[in-house]
Amino acid sequence: KACGCAHSAAMRGISAYMLENYGNDVSDGEILAEVSKWKASFFPGPTVEKYMASSGQGGSGSGLQTQVGGC
């Protein structure tokens, strides 16, 4: 379930926009990829941490914006 923050509303809006305007031309995966790009810009800390872990590198996204509360 999505939280009530403005970031969540923005990501739902991106999904709705893409479905309405490009629904027949893009796959679900492409829509998810676009939403993920926006999420990464809203919350770079967790994105950097996931990338570092998946690439086997040590390090973290500490000091970058992270998700808070119910996000």
Phi, psi and omega in degrees: 000138182282147176282179183261016183285163181294330178296317179297317178298321179296317181292322175295322178296320178298316179299312181298318179299314181294321178296317182292319187262337184227014187310323182273349186252347181233151179273168175301321179297322179291323177294315178299320179297319179294316178298321179296324177298316179293319179299320179296325179284328178287320185230075184292332182303303179298327179295315179296318180298316179296318179297314181299317180293318182289335180264005177075018180261144174279157179131176181208173177262024182300143182093346177263162180301131178240168177285144181229163177061228182274007182293000000 
